[in-house]
């Protein structure tokens, strides 16, 4: 396929003249086409007890059907290899694996995405494994930042409204003994929604309670949803929210039922009746939101200057729960453009009754200078925690981006 001589020279000169600007800003074509691997930020942030199963998750981007395999290694020892991990040819997909922590001390986790031609991208993080009788250290008390926040503007889309959960058709299947060669099980340590398919656009069909466990039957191609036994039938749960016993690497990959087509919502003729909060369900709220610029301590973001957004997710109930996925994003108010987001990095954290958890994310915004922007703080962004009130999970701060380093 190579061509030489004058034709090759003309093509080379043409490529330099037409592509010079983009190469200067983004690297060589080979660099731009490398798979990008990002391990969820919460992994490795706290010690793990020896012997526990750890759910490992990574997002693979700049990807397509040419990704031949994804490898998980601990201290350069392969613990799992997922072949053909992206059968649908998605630009970005998520892989999930589990590892039973063995050996105390610092352990190096590396996740590699390898293309058909052998070119790969990777990411790594250190895991700290402590003795089984040791208690992982506390993350400390959250710092309180009080900042008033205006109402959410109409230009920012609210979370997808889903029908309320219904009573499960039957109690989840009784636990079965898990052995190395047996059926793997999902173990629930919080109240969790169960859906008819692998996605938030599928209806909720019930919940699992803390302490429930059920067999895992299959995994969706993205690796982030499990098909499980639910009552006398089957349903789906969000994988990062469950603990796993047994080996899931040999389970079948299933896409699940067809994605449902949204139906138009009828306009109500009268306001819906007020429903009293369910005391058996947790409730997450977003409080103590704030933004500040570390370089000068001010609360005024400037173009090209990093600033920190901080939020406390609070459980106002007497029921222990998870924070769900916390999402912090920066939005240009006039257009609704999201020009900064925490993505999947602020992973769920368990909090007790009346407990709280504070997280931070750093932004550097360099678009829409001198225009109104808004930092949005969203608890349980995937809407996977069944709550007594689903309407108080968002808050925000509006500001005007000043000229700075741009």
GROMACS .gro file of C-alpha atoms in nm:
model
  406
    1UNK     CA    1   0.000   0.000   0.000
    2UNK     CA    2   0.303   0.232   0.018
    3UNK     CA    3   0.362   0.479  -0.267
    4UNK     CA    4   0.695   0.639  -0.347
    5UNK     CA    5   0.836   0.916  -0.561
    6UNK     CA    6   0.665   1.237  -0.659
    7UNK     CA    7   0.315   1.127  -0.565
    8UNK     CA    8   0.424   1.048  -0.209
    9UNK     CA    9   0.609   1.381  -0.177
   10UNK     CA   10   0.304   1.578  -0.292
   11UNK     CA   11   0.078   1.397  -0.048
   12UNK     CA   12   0.322   1.451   0.237
   13UNK     CA   13   0.351   1.825   0.169
   14UNK     CA   14  -0.028   1.853   0.139
   15UNK     CA   15  -0.079   1.678   0.472
   16UNK     CA   16   0.166   1.911   0.646
   17UNK     CA   17   0.005   2.223   0.501
   18UNK     CA   18  -0.353   2.122   0.578
   19UNK     CA   19  -0.299   1.950   0.912
   20UNK     CA   20  -0.024   2.157   1.071
   21UNK     CA   21  -0.252   2.356   1.300
   22UNK     CA   22  -0.432   2.057   1.446
   23UNK     CA   23  -0.107   1.866   1.503
   24UNK     CA   24   0.045   2.158   1.690
   25UNK     CA   25  -0.247   2.161   1.929
   26UNK     CA   26  -0.310   1.788   1.972
   27UNK     CA   27   0.005   1.587   1.904
   28UNK     CA   28   0.080   1.345   1.625
   29UNK     CA   29  -0.192   1.131   1.461
   30UNK     CA   30  -0.053   0.823   1.640
   31UNK     CA   31  -0.084   1.002   1.975
   32UNK     CA   32  -0.437   1.116   1.899
   33UNK     CA   33  -0.548   0.761   1.813
   34UNK     CA   34  -0.408   0.596   2.128
   35UNK     CA   35  -0.672   0.439   2.353
   36UNK     CA   36  -0.722   0.648   2.668
   37UNK     CA   37  -0.769   0.460   2.995
   38UNK     CA   38  -0.902   0.627   3.311
   39UNK     CA   39  -0.935   0.436   3.638
   40UNK     CA   40  -1.218   0.559   3.861
   41UNK     CA   41  -1.063   0.814   4.096
   42UNK     CA   42  -1.199   0.658   4.418
   43UNK     CA   43  -1.008   0.336   4.360
   44UNK     CA   44  -0.698   0.339   4.579
   45UNK     CA   45  -0.814   0.638   4.786
   46UNK     CA   46  -0.849   0.424   5.103
   47UNK     CA   47  -0.688   0.103   5.232
   48UNK     CA   48  -0.843  -0.237   5.153
   49UNK     CA   49  -0.854  -0.532   5.391
   50UNK     CA   50  -0.673  -0.842   5.276
   51UNK     CA   51  -0.912  -1.105   5.145
   52UNK     CA   52  -1.197  -0.873   5.041
   53UNK     CA   53  -1.318  -0.857   4.682
   54UNK     CA   54  -1.250  -0.517   4.523
   55UNK     CA   55  -1.455  -0.397   4.227
   56UNK     CA   56  -1.216  -0.238   3.975
   57UNK     CA   57  -1.358  -0.008   3.709
   58UNK     CA   58  -1.203   0.188   3.423
   59UNK     CA   59  -1.339   0.398   3.136
   60UNK     CA   60  -1.182   0.342   2.792
   61UNK     CA   61  -1.217   0.636   2.552
   62UNK     CA   62  -1.084   0.723   2.207
   63UNK     CA   63  -1.189   0.365   2.136
   64UNK     CA   64  -1.367   0.176   1.864
   65UNK     CA   65  -1.417  -0.182   1.751
   66UNK     CA   66  -1.038  -0.211   1.703
   67UNK     CA   67  -0.983  -0.259   2.080
   68UNK     CA   68  -0.895  -0.629   2.096
   69UNK     CA   69  -0.857  -0.671   2.472
   70UNK     CA   70  -0.838  -0.497   2.810
   71UNK     CA   71  -0.593  -0.631   3.068
   72UNK     CA   72  -0.594  -0.585   3.447
   73UNK     CA   73  -0.261  -0.651   3.620
   74UNK     CA   74  -0.148  -0.634   3.983
   75UNK     CA   75   0.228  -0.581   4.020
   76UNK     CA   76   0.265  -0.680   3.651
   77UNK     CA   77   0.081  -1.009   3.712
   78UNK     CA   78  -0.226  -1.045   3.489
   79UNK     CA   79  -0.539  -1.103   3.697
   80UNK     CA   80  -0.788  -1.070   3.412
   81UNK     CA   81  -0.804  -1.028   3.036
   82UNK     CA   82  -1.129  -0.924   2.865
   83UNK     CA   83  -1.122  -1.013   2.496
   84UNK     CA   84  -1.334  -0.816   2.244
   85UNK     CA   85  -1.450  -0.580   2.522
   86UNK     CA   86  -1.629  -0.337   2.288
   87UNK     CA   87  -1.841  -0.542   2.046
   88UNK     CA   88  -2.069  -0.247   1.972
   89UNK     CA   89  -1.778  -0.026   1.860
   90UNK     CA   90  -1.856   0.255   2.110
   91UNK     CA   91  -1.626   0.558   2.130
   92UNK     CA   92  -1.619   0.515   2.509
   93UNK     CA   93  -1.707   0.214   2.721
   94UNK     CA   94  -1.661   0.095   3.079
   95UNK     CA   95  -1.497  -0.227   3.197
   96UNK     CA   96  -1.546  -0.375   3.542
   97UNK     CA   97  -1.340  -0.650   3.705
   98UNK     CA   98  -1.292  -0.781   4.056
   99UNK     CA   99  -0.981  -0.875   4.251
  100UNK     CA  100  -0.953  -1.047   4.587
  101UNK     CA  101  -0.691  -0.848   4.773
  102UNK     CA  102  -0.395  -1.070   4.862
  103UNK     CA  103  -0.071  -0.975   5.026
  104UNK     CA  104  -0.037  -0.666   5.242
  105UNK     CA  105   0.140  -0.349   5.138
  106UNK     CA  106   0.141  -0.132   4.826
  107UNK     CA  107   0.013  -0.308   4.513
  108UNK     CA  108   0.027  -0.156   4.165
  109UNK     CA  109  -0.294  -0.185   3.962
  110UNK     CA  110  -0.251  -0.129   3.589
  111UNK     CA  111  -0.532  -0.131   3.329
  112UNK     CA  112  -0.430  -0.153   2.961
  113UNK     CA  113  -0.644  -0.125   2.646
  114UNK     CA  114  -0.481  -0.293   2.345
  115UNK     CA  115  -0.575  -0.237   1.980
  116UNK     CA  116  -0.568  -0.504   1.710
  117UNK     CA  117  -0.237  -0.360   1.582
  118UNK     CA  118  -0.074  -0.391   1.926
  119UNK     CA  119  -0.084  -0.017   2.011
  120UNK     CA  120  -0.205   0.030   2.369
  121UNK     CA  121  -0.293   0.290   2.628
  122UNK     CA  122  -0.283   0.235   3.002
  123UNK     CA  123  -0.340   0.387   3.345
  124UNK     CA  124  -0.221   0.276   3.688
  125UNK     CA  125  -0.287   0.345   4.057
  126UNK     CA  126  -0.142   0.219   4.384
  127UNK     CA  127  -0.363   0.007   4.612
  128UNK     CA  128  -0.283  -0.019   4.983
  129UNK     CA  129  -0.377  -0.360   5.127
  130UNK     CA  130  -0.381  -0.395   5.505
  131UNK     CA  131  -0.411  -0.700   5.727
  132UNK     CA  132  -0.758  -0.852   5.755
  133UNK     CA  133  -0.786  -0.756   6.124
  134UNK     CA  134  -0.697  -0.391   6.051
  135UNK     CA  135  -0.961  -0.122   6.006
  136UNK     CA  136  -0.917   0.105   5.703
  137UNK     CA  137  -0.843   0.462   5.814
  138UNK     CA  138  -1.123   0.717   5.820
  139UNK     CA  139  -1.127   0.980   5.550
  140UNK     CA  140  -1.170   1.257   5.809
  141UNK     CA  141  -1.445   1.505   5.879
  142UNK     CA  142  -1.587   1.705   5.590
  143UNK     CA  143  -1.508   2.071   5.565
  144UNK     CA  144  -1.819   2.289   5.570
  145UNK     CA  145  -1.847   2.564   5.312
  146UNK     CA  146  -2.165   2.770   5.329
  147UNK     CA  147  -2.270   2.932   5.002
  148UNK     CA  148  -2.619   3.031   4.901
  149UNK     CA  149  -2.730   2.898   4.563
  150UNK     CA  150  -3.002   3.028   4.331
  151UNK     CA  151  -3.261   2.804   4.171
  152UNK     CA  152  -3.163   2.586   3.876
  153UNK     CA  153  -3.224   2.773   3.547
  154UNK     CA  154  -3.460   2.631   3.289
  155UNK     CA  155  -3.176   2.591   3.037
  156UNK     CA  156  -3.030   2.302   3.238
  157UNK     CA  157  -3.208   1.972   3.185
  158UNK     CA  158  -3.334   1.801   3.504
  159UNK     CA  159  -3.266   1.434   3.570
  160UNK     CA  160  -3.477   1.185   3.377
  161UNK     CA  161  -3.804   1.130   3.564
  162UNK     CA  162  -3.870   0.762   3.617
  163UNK     CA  163  -4.177   0.588   3.759
  164UNK     CA  164  -4.161   0.514   4.133
  165UNK     CA  165  -4.042   0.170   4.237
  166UNK     CA  166  -4.307  -0.092   4.287
  167UNK     CA  167  -4.313  -0.379   4.528
  168UNK     CA  168  -4.092  -0.664   4.420
  169UNK     CA  169  -4.284  -0.954   4.267
  170UNK     CA  170  -4.134  -1.182   4.529
  171UNK     CA  171  -3.850  -1.190   4.775
  172UNK     CA  172  -3.509  -1.216   4.611
  173UNK     CA  173  -3.377  -1.565   4.568
  174UNK     CA  174  -3.234  -1.710   4.889
  175UNK     CA  175  -2.858  -1.701   4.922
  176UNK     CA  176  -2.661  -1.994   4.792
  177UNK     CA  177  -2.318  -2.101   4.900
  178UNK     CA  178  -2.050  -1.944   4.680
  179UNK     CA  179  -1.757  -2.161   4.578
  180UNK     CA  180  -1.475  -2.104   4.336
  181UNK     CA  181  -1.661  -2.291   4.060
  182UNK     CA  182  -2.016  -2.194   4.162
  183UNK     CA  183  -2.249  -1.925   4.037
  184UNK     CA  184  -2.123  -1.576   4.134
  185UNK     CA  185  -2.353  -1.369   4.352
  186UNK     CA  186  -2.433  -1.001   4.395
  187UNK     CA  187  -2.428  -0.892   4.759
  188UNK     CA  188  -2.612  -0.570   4.848
  189UNK     CA  189  -2.495  -0.347   5.132
  190UNK     CA  190  -2.755  -0.075   5.071
  191UNK     CA  191  -3.104  -0.032   4.931
  192UNK     CA  192  -3.071  -0.056   4.551
  193UNK     CA  193  -3.307  -0.018   4.259
  194UNK     CA  194  -3.374  -0.309   4.024
  195UNK     CA  195  -3.456  -0.238   3.659
  196UNK     CA  196  -3.611  -0.426   3.369
  197UNK     CA  197  -3.301  -0.367   3.152
  198UNK     CA  198  -2.939  -0.244   3.166
  199UNK     CA  199  -2.993   0.134   3.176
  200UNK     CA  200  -3.168   0.423   3.348
  201UNK     CA  201  -3.426   0.441   3.069
  202UNK     CA  202  -3.565   0.102   3.175
  203UNK     CA  203  -3.840   0.100   3.437
  204UNK     CA  204  -3.775   0.018   3.801
  205UNK     CA  205  -3.933  -0.312   3.900
  206UNK     CA  206  -3.843  -0.318   4.269
  207UNK     CA  207  -3.549  -0.300   4.507
  208UNK     CA  208  -3.296  -0.513   4.690
  209UNK     CA  209  -3.233  -0.437   5.058
  210UNK     CA  210  -2.906  -0.428   5.246
  211UNK     CA  211  -2.799  -0.785   5.322
  212UNK     CA  212  -2.977  -0.939   5.022
  213UNK     CA  213  -2.782  -1.151   4.778
  214UNK     CA  214  -2.876  -1.312   4.450
  215UNK     CA  215  -2.707  -1.503   4.164
  216UNK     CA  216  -2.549  -1.303   3.881
  217UNK     CA  217  -2.657  -1.448   3.546
  218UNK     CA  218  -2.488  -1.224   3.286
  219UNK     CA  219  -2.302  -0.895   3.228
  220UNK     CA  220  -2.388  -0.630   2.969
  221UNK     CA  221  -2.124  -0.552   2.700
  222UNK     CA  222  -2.015  -0.235   2.880
  223UNK     CA  223  -1.952  -0.428   3.203
  224UNK     CA  224  -2.149  -0.184   3.421
  225UNK     CA  225  -2.479  -0.374   3.458
  226UNK     CA  226  -2.546  -0.724   3.594
  227UNK     CA  227  -2.842  -0.942   3.502
  228UNK     CA  228  -2.950  -1.111   3.825
  229UNK     CA  229  -3.214  -1.344   3.960
  230UNK     CA  230  -3.502  -1.136   4.099
  231UNK     CA  231  -3.785  -1.324   4.263
  232UNK     CA  232  -3.899  -1.589   4.017
  233UNK     CA  233  -3.765  -1.392   3.718
  234UNK     CA  234  -3.468  -1.188   3.602
  235UNK     CA  235  -3.378  -0.818   3.622
  236UNK     CA  236  -3.078  -0.583   3.610
  237UNK     CA  237  -2.875  -0.391   3.871
  238UNK     CA  238  -2.599  -0.128   3.838
  239UNK     CA  239  -2.271  -0.319   3.883
  240UNK     CA  240  -2.054  -0.058   4.063
  241UNK     CA  241  -2.305  -0.049   4.351
  242UNK     CA  242  -2.282  -0.419   4.446
  243UNK     CA  243  -2.020  -0.646   4.598
  244UNK     CA  244  -1.946  -0.967   4.411
  245UNK     CA  245  -1.861  -1.314   4.538
  246UNK     CA  246  -1.729  -1.569   4.293
  247UNK     CA  247  -1.582  -1.531   3.945
  248UNK     CA  248  -1.774  -1.323   3.688
  249UNK     CA  249  -1.514  -1.338   3.409
  250UNK     CA  250  -1.680  -1.639   3.243
  251UNK     CA  251  -2.036  -1.509   3.254
  252UNK     CA  252  -2.212  -1.448   2.921
  253UNK     CA  253  -2.233  -1.095   2.778
  254UNK     CA  254  -2.590  -0.987   2.707
  255UNK     CA  255  -2.728  -0.661   2.567
  256UNK     CA  256  -3.061  -0.706   2.744
  257UNK     CA  257  -3.407  -0.620   2.613
  258UNK     CA  258  -3.461  -0.351   2.345
  259UNK     CA  259  -3.435   0.006   2.469
  260UNK     CA  260  -3.788   0.131   2.544
  261UNK     CA  261  -3.929   0.417   2.335
  262UNK     CA  262  -4.032   0.711   2.558
  263UNK     CA  263  -4.405   0.779   2.557
  264UNK     CA  264  -4.545   1.134   2.571
  265UNK     CA  265  -4.646   1.239   2.920
  266UNK     CA  266  -5.008   1.340   2.963
  267UNK     CA  267  -5.063   1.690   3.102
  268UNK     CA  268  -5.229   1.652   3.443
  269UNK     CA  269  -5.558   1.831   3.497
  270UNK     CA  270  -5.488   1.878   3.866
  271UNK     CA  271  -5.169   1.894   4.077
  272UNK     CA  272  -5.061   1.553   4.208
  273UNK     CA  273  -5.133   1.482   4.574
  274UNK     CA  274  -4.853   1.538   4.822
  275UNK     CA  275  -4.695   1.210   4.929
  276UNK     CA  276  -4.549   1.185   5.278
  277UNK     CA  277  -4.180   1.079   5.286
  278UNK     CA  278  -4.126   0.708   5.341
  279UNK     CA  279  -3.933   0.669   5.670
  280UNK     CA  280  -3.796   0.336   5.548
  281UNK     CA  281  -3.608   0.505   5.262
  282UNK     CA  282  -3.296   0.726   5.277
  283UNK     CA  283  -3.292   1.083   5.147
  284UNK     CA  284  -2.990   1.255   4.993
  285UNK     CA  285  -2.954   1.632   4.981
  286UNK     CA  286  -2.686   1.863   4.840
  287UNK     CA  287  -2.558   2.116   5.095
  288UNK     CA  288  -2.261   2.336   5.180
  289UNK     CA  289  -2.174   2.406   4.819
  290UNK     CA  290  -1.890   2.641   4.733
  291UNK     CA  291  -1.629   2.742   4.476
  292UNK     CA  292  -1.287   2.896   4.543
  293UNK     CA  293  -0.965   2.977   4.358
  294UNK     CA  294  -0.667   2.818   4.542
  295UNK     CA  295  -0.416   3.065   4.394
  296UNK     CA  296  -0.571   3.368   4.564
  297UNK     CA  297  -0.846   3.233   4.793
  298UNK     CA  298  -1.121   3.421   4.611
  299UNK     CA  299  -1.459   3.281   4.503
  300UNK     CA  300  -1.442   3.440   4.157
  301UNK     CA  301  -1.340   3.199   3.876
  302UNK     CA  302  -1.118   3.343   3.602
  303UNK     CA  303  -1.045   3.219   3.252
  304UNK     CA  304  -0.764   2.962   3.245
  305UNK     CA  305  -0.716   2.967   3.625
  306UNK     CA  306  -0.798   2.645   3.816
  307UNK     CA  307  -1.077   2.670   4.073
  308UNK     CA  308  -1.222   2.411   4.311
  309UNK     CA  309  -1.590   2.320   4.345
  310UNK     CA  310  -1.688   2.157   4.676
  311UNK     CA  311  -2.012   1.995   4.790
  312UNK     CA  312  -2.140   1.792   5.084
  313UNK     CA  313  -2.386   1.511   5.013
  314UNK     CA  314  -2.597   1.464   5.326
  315UNK     CA  315  -2.826   1.178   5.428
  316UNK     CA  316  -3.115   1.337   5.618
  317UNK     CA  317  -3.274   1.003   5.710
  318UNK     CA  318  -3.212   0.739   5.976
  319UNK     CA  319  -3.140   0.476   5.708
  320UNK     CA  320  -2.776   0.410   5.600
  321UNK     CA  321  -2.727   0.452   5.227
  322UNK     CA  322  -2.485   0.532   4.946
  323UNK     CA  323  -2.421   0.874   4.799
  324UNK     CA  324  -2.465   0.731   4.451
  325UNK     CA  325  -2.250   0.882   4.176
  326UNK     CA  326  -2.181   1.248   4.263
  327UNK     CA  327  -2.163   1.473   3.958
  328UNK     CA  328  -2.019   1.826   3.947
  329UNK     CA  329  -2.039   2.003   3.613
  330UNK     CA  330  -1.983   2.354   3.475
  331UNK     CA  331  -2.252   2.481   3.239
  332UNK     CA  332  -2.270   2.786   3.013
  333UNK     CA  333  -2.612   2.923   3.112
  334UNK     CA  334  -2.715   3.083   2.782
  335UNK     CA  335  -2.648   2.778   2.563
  336UNK     CA  336  -2.668   2.492   2.814
  337UNK     CA  337  -2.322   2.375   2.700
  338UNK     CA  338  -2.141   2.157   2.955
  339UNK     CA  339  -1.779   2.273   2.935
  340UNK     CA  340  -1.647   2.087   3.239
  341UNK     CA  341  -1.755   1.773   3.425
  342UNK     CA  342  -1.634   1.534   3.696
  343UNK     CA  343  -1.770   1.244   3.486
  344UNK     CA  344  -1.736   0.905   3.660
  345UNK     CA  345  -1.459   1.013   3.898
  346UNK     CA  346  -1.666   1.087   4.213
  347UNK     CA  347  -1.772   0.729   4.279
  348UNK     CA  348  -2.037   0.621   4.536
  349UNK     CA  349  -1.945   0.623   4.905
  350UNK     CA  350  -2.143   0.464   5.188
  351UNK     CA  351  -2.272   0.703   5.455
  352UNK     CA  352  -2.458   0.626   5.775
  353UNK     CA  353  -2.785   0.755   5.915
  354UNK     CA  354  -2.771   1.138   5.927
  355UNK     CA  355  -2.421   1.108   5.779
  356UNK     CA  356  -2.247   1.316   5.513
  357UNK     CA  357  -1.962   1.304   5.262
  358UNK     CA  358  -1.773   1.601   5.114
  359UNK     CA  359  -1.605   1.591   4.773
  360UNK     CA  360  -1.413   1.838   4.557
  361UNK     CA  361  -1.339   1.870   4.187
  362UNK     CA  362  -1.103   2.112   4.011
  363UNK     CA  363  -1.206   2.295   3.692
  364UNK     CA  364  -1.011   2.512   3.449
  365UNK     CA  365  -1.264   2.694   3.228
  366UNK     CA  366  -1.146   2.889   2.921
  367UNK     CA  367  -1.463   2.935   2.715
  368UNK     CA  368  -1.749   3.189   2.727
  369UNK     CA  369  -1.539   3.460   2.898
  370UNK     CA  370  -1.741   3.742   3.063
  371UNK     CA  371  -2.057   3.532   3.032
  372UNK     CA  372  -2.278   3.373   3.297
  373UNK     CA  373  -2.188   3.016   3.391
  374UNK     CA  374  -2.314   2.778   3.657
  375UNK     CA  375  -2.158   2.501   3.863
  376UNK     CA  376  -2.411   2.221   3.909
  377UNK     CA  377  -2.387   1.981   4.206
  378UNK     CA  378  -2.588   1.656   4.172
  379UNK     CA  379  -2.610   1.370   4.421
  380UNK     CA  380  -2.700   1.022   4.291
  381UNK     CA  381  -2.665   1.146   3.933
  382UNK     CA  382  -2.753   0.802   3.794
  383UNK     CA  383  -3.070   0.791   4.007
  384UNK     CA  384  -2.979   0.449   4.144
  385UNK     CA  385  -3.054   0.515   4.513
  386UNK     CA  386  -3.423   0.473   4.600
  387UNK     CA  387  -3.510   0.781   4.811
  388UNK     CA  388  -3.808   0.922   4.996
  389UNK     CA  389  -3.765   1.248   4.801
  390UNK     CA  390  -3.609   1.240   4.453
  391UNK     CA  391  -3.638   1.616   4.400
  392UNK     CA  392  -3.373   1.762   4.633
  393UNK     CA  393  -3.055   1.614   4.486
  394UNK     CA  394  -2.942   1.923   4.291
  395UNK     CA  395  -2.808   2.266   4.371
  396UNK     CA  396  -2.586   2.518   4.198
  397UNK     CA  397  -2.385   2.841   4.199
  398UNK     CA  398  -2.402   3.094   3.915
  399UNK     CA  399  -2.106   3.319   3.834
  400UNK     CA  400  -1.959   3.530   3.551
  401UNK     CA  401  -1.625   3.398   3.418
  402UNK     CA  402  -1.376   3.684   3.439
  403UNK     CA  403  -1.081   3.728   3.204
  404UNK     CA  404  -0.765   3.585   3.356
  405UNK     CA  405  -0.492   3.383   3.184
  406UNK     CA  406  -0.675   3.367   2.847
   0.00000   0.00000   0.00000
